[in-house]
Short mmCIF file of C-alpha atoms in Angstrom, two decimals:
data_model
loop_
_atom_site.label_atom_id
_atom_site.label_comp_id
_atom_site.label_asym_id
_atom_site.label_seq_id
_atom_site.Cartn_x
_atom_site.Cartn_y
_atom_site.Cartn_z
CA UNK S 1 0.00 0.00 0.00
CA UNK S 2 1.26 3.43 -0.86
CA UNK S 3 1.72 5.47 2.31
CA UNK S 4 2.57 8.86 0.85
CA UNK S 5 -0.44 11.01 0.07
CA UNK S 6 -0.29 12.94 -3.20
CA UNK S 7 -1.89 16.36 -3.56
CA UNK S 8 -5.07 14.96 -5.00
CA UNK S 9 -5.50 12.58 -2.07
CA UNK S 10 -4.86 15.43 0.37
CA UNK S 11 -7.46 17.63 -1.35
CA UNK S 12 -9.94 14.78 -1.19
CA UNK S 13 -9.27 14.26 2.51
CA UNK S 14 -9.49 17.97 3.31
CA UNK S 15 -12.39 18.85 0.99
CA UNK S 16 -14.94 19.18 3.81
CA UNK S 17 -12.54 21.53 5.56
CA UNK S 18 -12.25 23.54 2.35
CA UNK S 19 -16.06 23.86 2.28
CA UNK S 20 -15.99 25.03 5.85
CA UNK S 21 -12.92 27.23 5.86
CA UNK S 22 -13.41 29.21 2.66
CA UNK S 23 -16.84 30.61 3.61
CA UNK S 24 -15.88 31.10 7.26
CA UNK S 25 -12.61 32.74 6.24
CA UNK S 26 -14.58 34.96 3.86
CA UNK S 27 -16.92 35.91 6.70
CA UNK S 28 -13.89 36.95 8.72
CA UNK S 29 -12.41 38.91 5.79
CA UNK S 30 -15.67 40.72 5.07
CA UNK S 31 -16.12 41.56 8.74
CA UNK S 32 -12.53 42.77 8.95
CA UNK S 33 -12.79 45.28 6.09
CA UNK S 34 -16.33 46.43 6.79
CA UNK S 35 -15.98 46.93 10.53
CA UNK S 36 -12.43 48.27 10.68
CA UNK S 37 -10.32 50.98 9.13
CA UNK S 38 -7.34 48.75 8.44
CA UNK S 39 -5.95 47.62 5.09
CA UNK S 40 -7.26 44.33 3.65
CA UNK S 41 -3.96 42.53 4.14
CA UNK S 42 -4.45 42.74 7.90
CA UNK S 43 -6.98 39.91 7.49
CA UNK S 44 -4.55 37.86 5.38
CA UNK S 45 -1.74 38.44 7.86
CA UNK S 46 -3.86 37.20 10.76
CA UNK S 47 -4.89 34.09 8.90
CA UNK S 48 -1.22 33.42 8.18
CA UNK S 49 0.05 33.93 11.72
CA UNK S 50 -2.89 33.34 14.11
CA UNK S 51 -4.91 30.69 12.20
CA UNK S 52 -7.82 30.29 14.62
CA UNK S 53 -11.39 30.91 13.49
CA UNK S 54 -13.30 32.00 16.58
CA UNK S 55 -10.31 33.96 17.91
CA UNK S 56 -9.95 35.91 14.66
CA UNK S 57 -13.64 36.77 14.57
CA UNK S 58 -13.33 37.98 18.16
CA UNK S 59 -10.24 39.96 17.12
CA UNK S 60 -12.38 42.15 14.90
CA UNK S 61 -14.33 43.24 17.97
CA UNK S 62 -11.19 43.76 20.02
CA UNK S 63 -9.51 45.75 17.23
CA UNK S 64 -12.58 47.92 16.85
CA UNK S 65 -12.56 48.58 20.59
CA UNK S 66 -8.81 49.31 20.55
CA UNK S 67 -8.27 46.75 23.31
CA UNK S 68 -5.06 46.82 25.36
CA UNK S 69 -2.41 44.27 24.38
CA UNK S 70 -2.47 42.44 27.71
CA UNK S 71 -6.23 42.15 27.42
CA UNK S 72 -5.76 40.82 23.88
CA UNK S 73 -3.31 38.17 25.10
CA UNK S 74 -5.62 36.99 27.85
CA UNK S 75 -8.70 36.95 25.61
CA UNK S 76 -6.87 35.03 22.86
CA UNK S 77 -5.40 32.53 25.32
CA UNK S 78 -8.75 31.84 26.94
CA UNK S 79 -10.69 31.48 23.70
CA UNK S 80 -8.08 29.05 22.37
CA UNK S 81 -7.44 27.22 25.64
CA UNK S 82 -9.07 24.00 24.40
CA UNK S 83 -6.02 23.53 22.17
CA UNK S 84 -4.04 22.83 25.35
CA UNK S 85 -5.71 19.42 25.40
CA UNK S 86 -5.36 18.55 21.73
CA UNK S 87 -1.60 18.14 21.96
CA UNK S 88 -2.08 15.35 24.52
CA UNK S 89 -3.17 12.91 21.82
CA UNK S 90 -0.44 13.92 19.41
CA UNK S 91 2.71 14.01 21.56
CA UNK S 92 3.96 10.69 20.24
CA UNK S 93 2.70 11.23 16.72
CA UNK S 94 4.68 14.46 16.24
CA UNK S 95 7.81 13.18 17.99
CA UNK S 96 10.93 13.47 15.87
CA UNK S 97 9.19 15.38 13.09
CA UNK S 98 12.12 17.85 12.99
CA UNK S 99 11.40 21.24 11.45
CA UNK S 100 7.92 20.11 10.50
CA UNK S 101 6.99 19.68 14.14
CA UNK S 102 6.72 23.41 14.84
CA UNK S 103 4.29 23.90 11.97
CA UNK S 104 2.28 20.80 12.90
CA UNK S 105 1.82 22.27 16.39
CA UNK S 106 1.10 25.75 15.04
CA UNK S 107 -1.63 24.44 12.73
CA UNK S 108 -3.58 22.48 15.35
CA UNK S 109 -7.10 23.86 14.85
CA UNK S 110 -10.26 21.92 15.78
CA UNK S 111 -10.60 20.71 12.21
CA UNK S 112 -6.94 19.75 11.71
CA UNK S 113 -6.97 17.91 15.04
CA UNK S 114 -10.10 16.04 13.91
CA UNK S 115 -8.52 14.90 10.68
CA UNK S 116 -5.11 14.02 12.13
CA UNK S 117 -6.54 11.92 14.95
CA UNK S 118 -9.12 10.14 12.78
CA UNK S 119 -7.36 9.19 9.58
CA UNK S 120 -5.97 5.69 9.06
CA UNK S 121 -2.20 5.42 9.39
CA UNK S 122 0.63 3.17 8.34
CA UNK S 123 3.60 2.13 10.48
CA UNK S 124 5.86 4.60 8.68
CA UNK S 125 5.94 7.43 11.26
CA UNK S 126 8.08 9.82 9.25
CA UNK S 127 5.99 9.44 6.10
CA UNK S 128 2.81 9.95 8.12
CA UNK S 129 4.27 13.13 9.60
CA UNK S 130 4.86 14.38 6.08
CA UNK S 131 1.22 13.59 5.29
CA UNK S 132 0.06 15.38 8.46
CA UNK S 133 2.19 18.36 7.47
CA UNK S 134 0.62 18.57 4.04
CA UNK S 135 -2.90 18.22 5.44
CA UNK S 136 -2.24 21.09 7.86
CA UNK S 137 -0.74 23.22 5.09
CA UNK S 138 -3.74 22.69 2.80
CA UNK S 139 -6.15 23.51 5.62
CA UNK S 140 -4.37 26.77 6.34
CA UNK S 141 -4.27 27.48 2.61
CA UNK S 142 -8.08 27.33 2.43
CA UNK S 143 -8.33 29.62 5.46
CA UNK S 144 -5.91 32.18 4.02
CA UNK S 145 -7.58 32.12 0.60
CA UNK S 146 -11.04 32.50 2.16
CA UNK S 147 -10.13 35.44 4.37
CA UNK S 148 -8.22 37.21 1.61
CA UNK S 149 -11.12 36.82 -0.83
CA UNK S 150 -13.52 38.10 1.81
CA UNK S 151 -11.32 41.11 2.52
CA UNK S 152 -11.00 41.93 -1.21
CA UNK S 153 -14.59 41.52 -2.12
CA UNK S 154 -15.95 43.03 1.07
CA UNK S 155 -19.54 43.93 0.65
CA UNK S 156 -19.18 44.30 -3.13
CA UNK S 157 -20.38 40.85 -4.07
CA UNK S 158 -23.21 38.87 -2.55
CA UNK S 159 -22.79 35.11 -2.52
CA UNK S 160 -25.60 32.90 -1.47
CA UNK S 161 -23.49 30.32 0.24
CA UNK S 162 -25.76 30.42 3.28
CA UNK S 163 -25.42 27.20 5.18
CA UNK S 164 -22.28 25.85 3.49
CA UNK S 165 -20.49 26.01 6.85
CA UNK S 166 -22.60 23.00 7.84
CA UNK S 167 -19.84 21.01 6.10
CA UNK S 168 -17.90 21.25 9.36
CA UNK S 169 -20.78 19.79 11.40
CA UNK S 170 -21.12 17.01 8.83
CA UNK S 171 -17.36 16.42 8.99
CA UNK S 172 -17.47 16.09 12.77
CA UNK S 173 -20.40 13.65 12.52
CA UNK S 174 -18.54 11.49 10.01
CA UNK S 175 -15.39 11.56 12.13
CA UNK S 176 -17.34 10.59 15.26
CA UNK S 177 -18.70 7.55 13.41
CA UNK S 178 -15.19 6.69 12.22
CA UNK S 179 -13.79 7.08 15.75
CA UNK S 180 -16.52 4.78 17.04
CA UNK S 181 -15.70 2.15 14.42
CA UNK S 182 -11.97 2.37 15.15
CA UNK S 183 -12.35 2.21 18.95
CA UNK S 184 -15.15 -0.34 19.06
CA UNK S 185 -16.40 1.50 22.15
CA UNK S 186 -19.05 4.12 22.49
CA UNK S 187 -18.36 5.27 26.06
CA UNK S 188 -15.96 8.13 25.14
CA UNK S 189 -18.51 9.36 22.60
CA UNK S 190 -21.23 9.50 25.26
CA UNK S 191 -18.84 11.24 27.64
CA UNK S 192 -18.09 13.96 25.08
CA UNK S 193 -21.74 14.39 24.12
CA UNK S 194 -22.90 14.53 27.74
CA UNK S 195 -20.20 17.07 28.65
CA UNK S 196 -21.21 19.23 25.69
CA UNK S 197 -24.89 18.98 26.57
CA UNK S 198 -24.23 19.96 30.17
CA UNK S 199 -22.00 22.90 29.22
CA UNK S 200 -24.52 24.14 26.64
CA UNK S 201 -27.14 24.14 29.37
CA UNK S 202 -25.17 25.92 32.07
CA UNK S 203 -22.41 28.02 30.47
CA UNK S 204 -22.54 31.20 28.36
CA UNK S 205 -21.86 30.61 24.67
CA UNK S 206 -18.22 31.73 24.65
CA UNK S 207 -17.28 29.26 27.41
CA UNK S 208 -19.13 26.18 26.23
CA UNK S 209 -16.40 24.70 24.06
CA UNK S 210 -13.59 25.03 26.60
CA UNK S 211 -15.88 23.95 29.43
CA UNK S 212 -16.83 20.80 27.54
CA UNK S 213 -13.20 19.97 26.68
CA UNK S 214 -12.13 20.37 30.34
CA UNK S 215 -15.07 18.31 31.62
CA UNK S 216 -14.40 15.58 29.05
CA UNK S 217 -10.70 15.42 29.90
CA UNK S 218 -11.46 15.32 33.63
CA UNK S 219 -13.94 12.48 33.10
CA UNK S 220 -11.38 10.54 31.07
CA UNK S 221 -8.83 11.05 33.85
CA UNK S 222 -11.28 9.60 36.36
CA UNK S 223 -11.99 6.69 34.00
CA UNK S 224 -8.22 6.14 33.78
CA UNK S 225 -8.04 5.61 37.55
CA UNK S 226 -10.74 2.95 37.36
CA UNK S 227 -9.18 1.43 34.27
CA UNK S 228 -5.77 1.29 35.97
CA UNK S 229 -7.21 -0.28 39.09
CA UNK S 230 -8.92 -2.89 36.95
CA UNK S 231 -5.79 -3.68 34.97
CA UNK S 232 -3.59 -3.71 38.08
CA UNK S 233 -6.07 -6.06 39.77
CA UNK S 234 -5.97 -8.48 36.84
CA UNK S 235 -2.20 -8.41 36.53
CA UNK S 236 -1.42 -8.88 40.19
CA UNK S 237 -0.80 -12.65 39.96
CA UNK S 238 2.12 -11.94 37.62
CA UNK S 239 3.73 -9.69 40.22
CA UNK Y 1 -0.26 54.61 18.84
CA UNK Y 2 -0.11 54.73 15.07
CA UNK Y 3 -2.91 52.54 13.79
CA UNK Y 4 -0.71 50.34 11.62
CA UNK Y 5 1.69 49.77 14.50
CA UNK Y 6 -1.29 48.84 16.68
CA UNK Y 7 -2.56 46.36 14.08
CA UNK Y 8 0.87 44.71 13.86
CA UNK Y 9 1.33 44.61 17.63
CA UNK Y 10 -2.18 43.24 18.04
CA UNK Y 11 -1.51 40.51 15.47
CA UNK Y 12 1.81 39.60 17.12
CA UNK Y 13 0.17 39.26 20.54
CA UNK Y 14 -2.78 37.26 19.15
CA UNK Y 15 -0.30 34.98 17.35
CA UNK Y 16 1.77 34.44 20.49
CA UNK Y 17 -1.27 33.67 22.68
CA UNK Y 18 -2.77 31.24 20.15
CA UNK Y 19 0.51 29.44 19.55
CA UNK Y 20 1.09 29.20 23.31
CA UNK Y 21 -2.13 27.21 23.76
CA UNK Y 22 -1.00 24.78 21.08
CA UNK Y 23 2.64 24.36 22.08
CA UNK Y 24 2.34 24.12 25.89
CA UNK Y 25 1.57 20.37 26.06
CA UNK Y 26 4.52 19.66 23.77
CA UNK Y 27 6.88 21.78 25.88
CA UNK Y 28 5.86 20.34 29.24
CA UNK Y 29 4.78 16.80 28.44
CA UNK Y 30 6.79 15.60 25.46
CA UNK Y 31 9.07 13.53 27.70
CA UNK Y 32 6.02 11.76 29.07
CA UNK Y 33 4.51 10.84 25.73
CA UNK Y 34 4.53 7.13 26.57
CA UNK Y 35 3.16 7.49 30.09
CA UNK Y 36 0.06 5.26 30.36
CA UNK Y 37 -2.08 8.23 31.38
CA UNK Y 38 -1.09 10.16 28.25
CA UNK Y 39 -1.68 7.05 26.13
CA UNK Y 40 -5.11 6.66 27.72
CA UNK Y 41 -6.02 10.27 26.90
CA UNK Y 42 -4.49 9.96 23.45
CA UNK Y 43 -6.67 6.96 22.76
CA UNK Y 44 -10.01 8.21 24.06
CA UNK Y 45 -9.84 12.01 23.88
CA UNK Y 46 -10.23 12.33 20.07
CA UNK Y 47 -13.50 10.34 20.03
CA UNK Y 48 -14.87 12.28 22.99
CA UNK Y 49 -13.82 15.65 21.56
CA UNK Y 50 -15.33 14.78 18.18
CA UNK Y 51 -18.72 14.05 19.70
CA UNK Y 52 -18.64 17.20 21.81
CA UNK Y 53 -17.85 19.23 18.71
CA UNK Y 54 -20.83 17.61 16.98
CA UNK Y 55 -23.16 18.45 19.84
CA UNK Y 56 -22.00 22.06 20.20
CA UNK Y 57 -21.83 22.93 16.50
CA UNK Y 58 -25.04 21.07 15.73
CA UNK Y 59 -27.02 22.91 18.37
CA UNK Y 60 -25.70 26.20 17.01
CA UNK Y 61 -26.71 25.27 13.44
CA UNK Y 62 -30.41 24.74 14.12
CA UNK Y 63 -33.42 26.71 15.20
CA UNK Y 64 -34.68 25.11 18.37
CA UNK Y 65 -38.08 26.68 18.78
CA UNK Y 66 -41.39 24.92 18.20
CA UNK Y 67 -42.81 23.79 15.82
CA UNK Y 68 -39.60 22.90 13.93
CA UNK Y 69 -37.44 22.16 16.98
CA UNK Y 70 -34.10 21.88 15.27
CA UNK Y 71 -35.39 19.91 12.29
CA UNK Y 72 -33.43 22.28 10.02
CA UNK Y 73 -30.21 20.88 11.49
CA UNK Y 74 -31.37 17.43 12.61
CA UNK Y 75 -32.68 16.30 9.22
CA UNK Y 76 -29.36 17.02 7.41
CA UNK Y 77 -27.50 15.36 10.31
CA UNK Y 78 -29.59 12.23 9.97
CA UNK Y 79 -28.85 12.26 6.24
CA UNK Y 80 -25.13 12.34 7.09
CA UNK Y 81 -25.41 9.52 9.65
CA UNK Y 82 -27.59 7.29 7.46
CA UNK Y 83 -25.50 7.80 4.31
CA UNK Y 84 -22.29 7.26 6.21
CA UNK Y 85 -23.47 4.04 7.85
CA UNK Y 86 -24.70 2.84 4.47
CA UNK Y 87 -21.90 3.81 2.05
CA UNK Y 88 -19.11 4.87 4.44
CA UNK Y 89 -17.94 7.43 1.92
CA UNK Y 90 -16.97 10.53 3.93
CA UNK Y 91 -17.16 12.94 1.02
CA UNK Y 92 -20.55 11.71 -0.13
CA UNK Y 93 -22.00 11.92 3.40
CA UNK Y 94 -20.66 15.44 3.94
CA UNK Y 95 -21.67 16.87 0.58
CA UNK Y 96 -25.19 15.38 0.75
CA UNK Y 97 -25.71 16.61 4.32
CA UNK Y 98 -24.43 20.09 3.53
CA UNK Y 99 -26.52 20.38 0.38
CA UNK Y 100 -29.57 19.33 2.36
CA UNK Y 101 -28.85 21.92 5.08
CA UNK Y 102 -28.26 24.68 2.50
CA UNK Y 103 -31.51 23.84 0.71
CA UNK Y 104 -33.45 24.05 3.97
CA UNK Y 105 -31.82 27.34 5.00
CA UNK Y 106 -32.23 29.02 1.62
CA UNK Y 107 -35.77 28.05 0.63
#
């Protein structure tokens, strides 16, 4: 089996992200040029260096308000804090990736994380890191193209792409099914769904995602203690 | 502050804060990547995070008032689930679900 992904295979794999990122990026670009008095390339620059959807949309508000830089740091850190947990599943996978590692870490959005942790892999770690790198690069490419187009076109052109961002929801549904098939267990899926449901019910909108990620991780840590006790109990006879 | 300088400083700070959230686990935990606790999280966290993303994004995609009660998002989601269980072709499931959602939202 060929383990290296060519460009066509990468496009095919990342197509749902393209459908999601180009319109969302455009929304950011349009918002940036219509709400702010900054040049269009400010939107492109942010998509190149920040690369985080919700944070960039929030940035427009912060820029408009002329927020202090410390305030900006704190707001950006908090809104992106869920990424703190994504690395936990990729520590081993990115190990030894050399210069690519920095970019792989930089590009860890919700959508990239979803693809990288769900796709089938071969034993060839270094080749798979090259594939991960290319997937991340394509994803950011869509984001940069979308935001630049949005910033150029501004309010000039009306597209009726209403609803195309549902591609991301559909992607997450497909990946949940794939995760279920790969794990053969549904418990983690129920844990994530229950945590999300609870956080949607009790937290304000801007804290729901991070709240759910923390609650899910905490629940998995508790399940680890039980799991460990169970395993230790079974293995005791062997010393 | 000159507005262009502010934009650049703002972008630099936003970049640093975002990258920090992504790099911190690698800085502090990379030597523990084969600790059983990390392996446990690495194994189960993606599935759990995926389903929480579904729940959160799905609830934000629909209108949850009577008489529709989220049907505008639930029907396309069921299309995705059914198609995916049937054909297991990710692209087909996603495109069909998205087209269905767009049709409902636009007409």
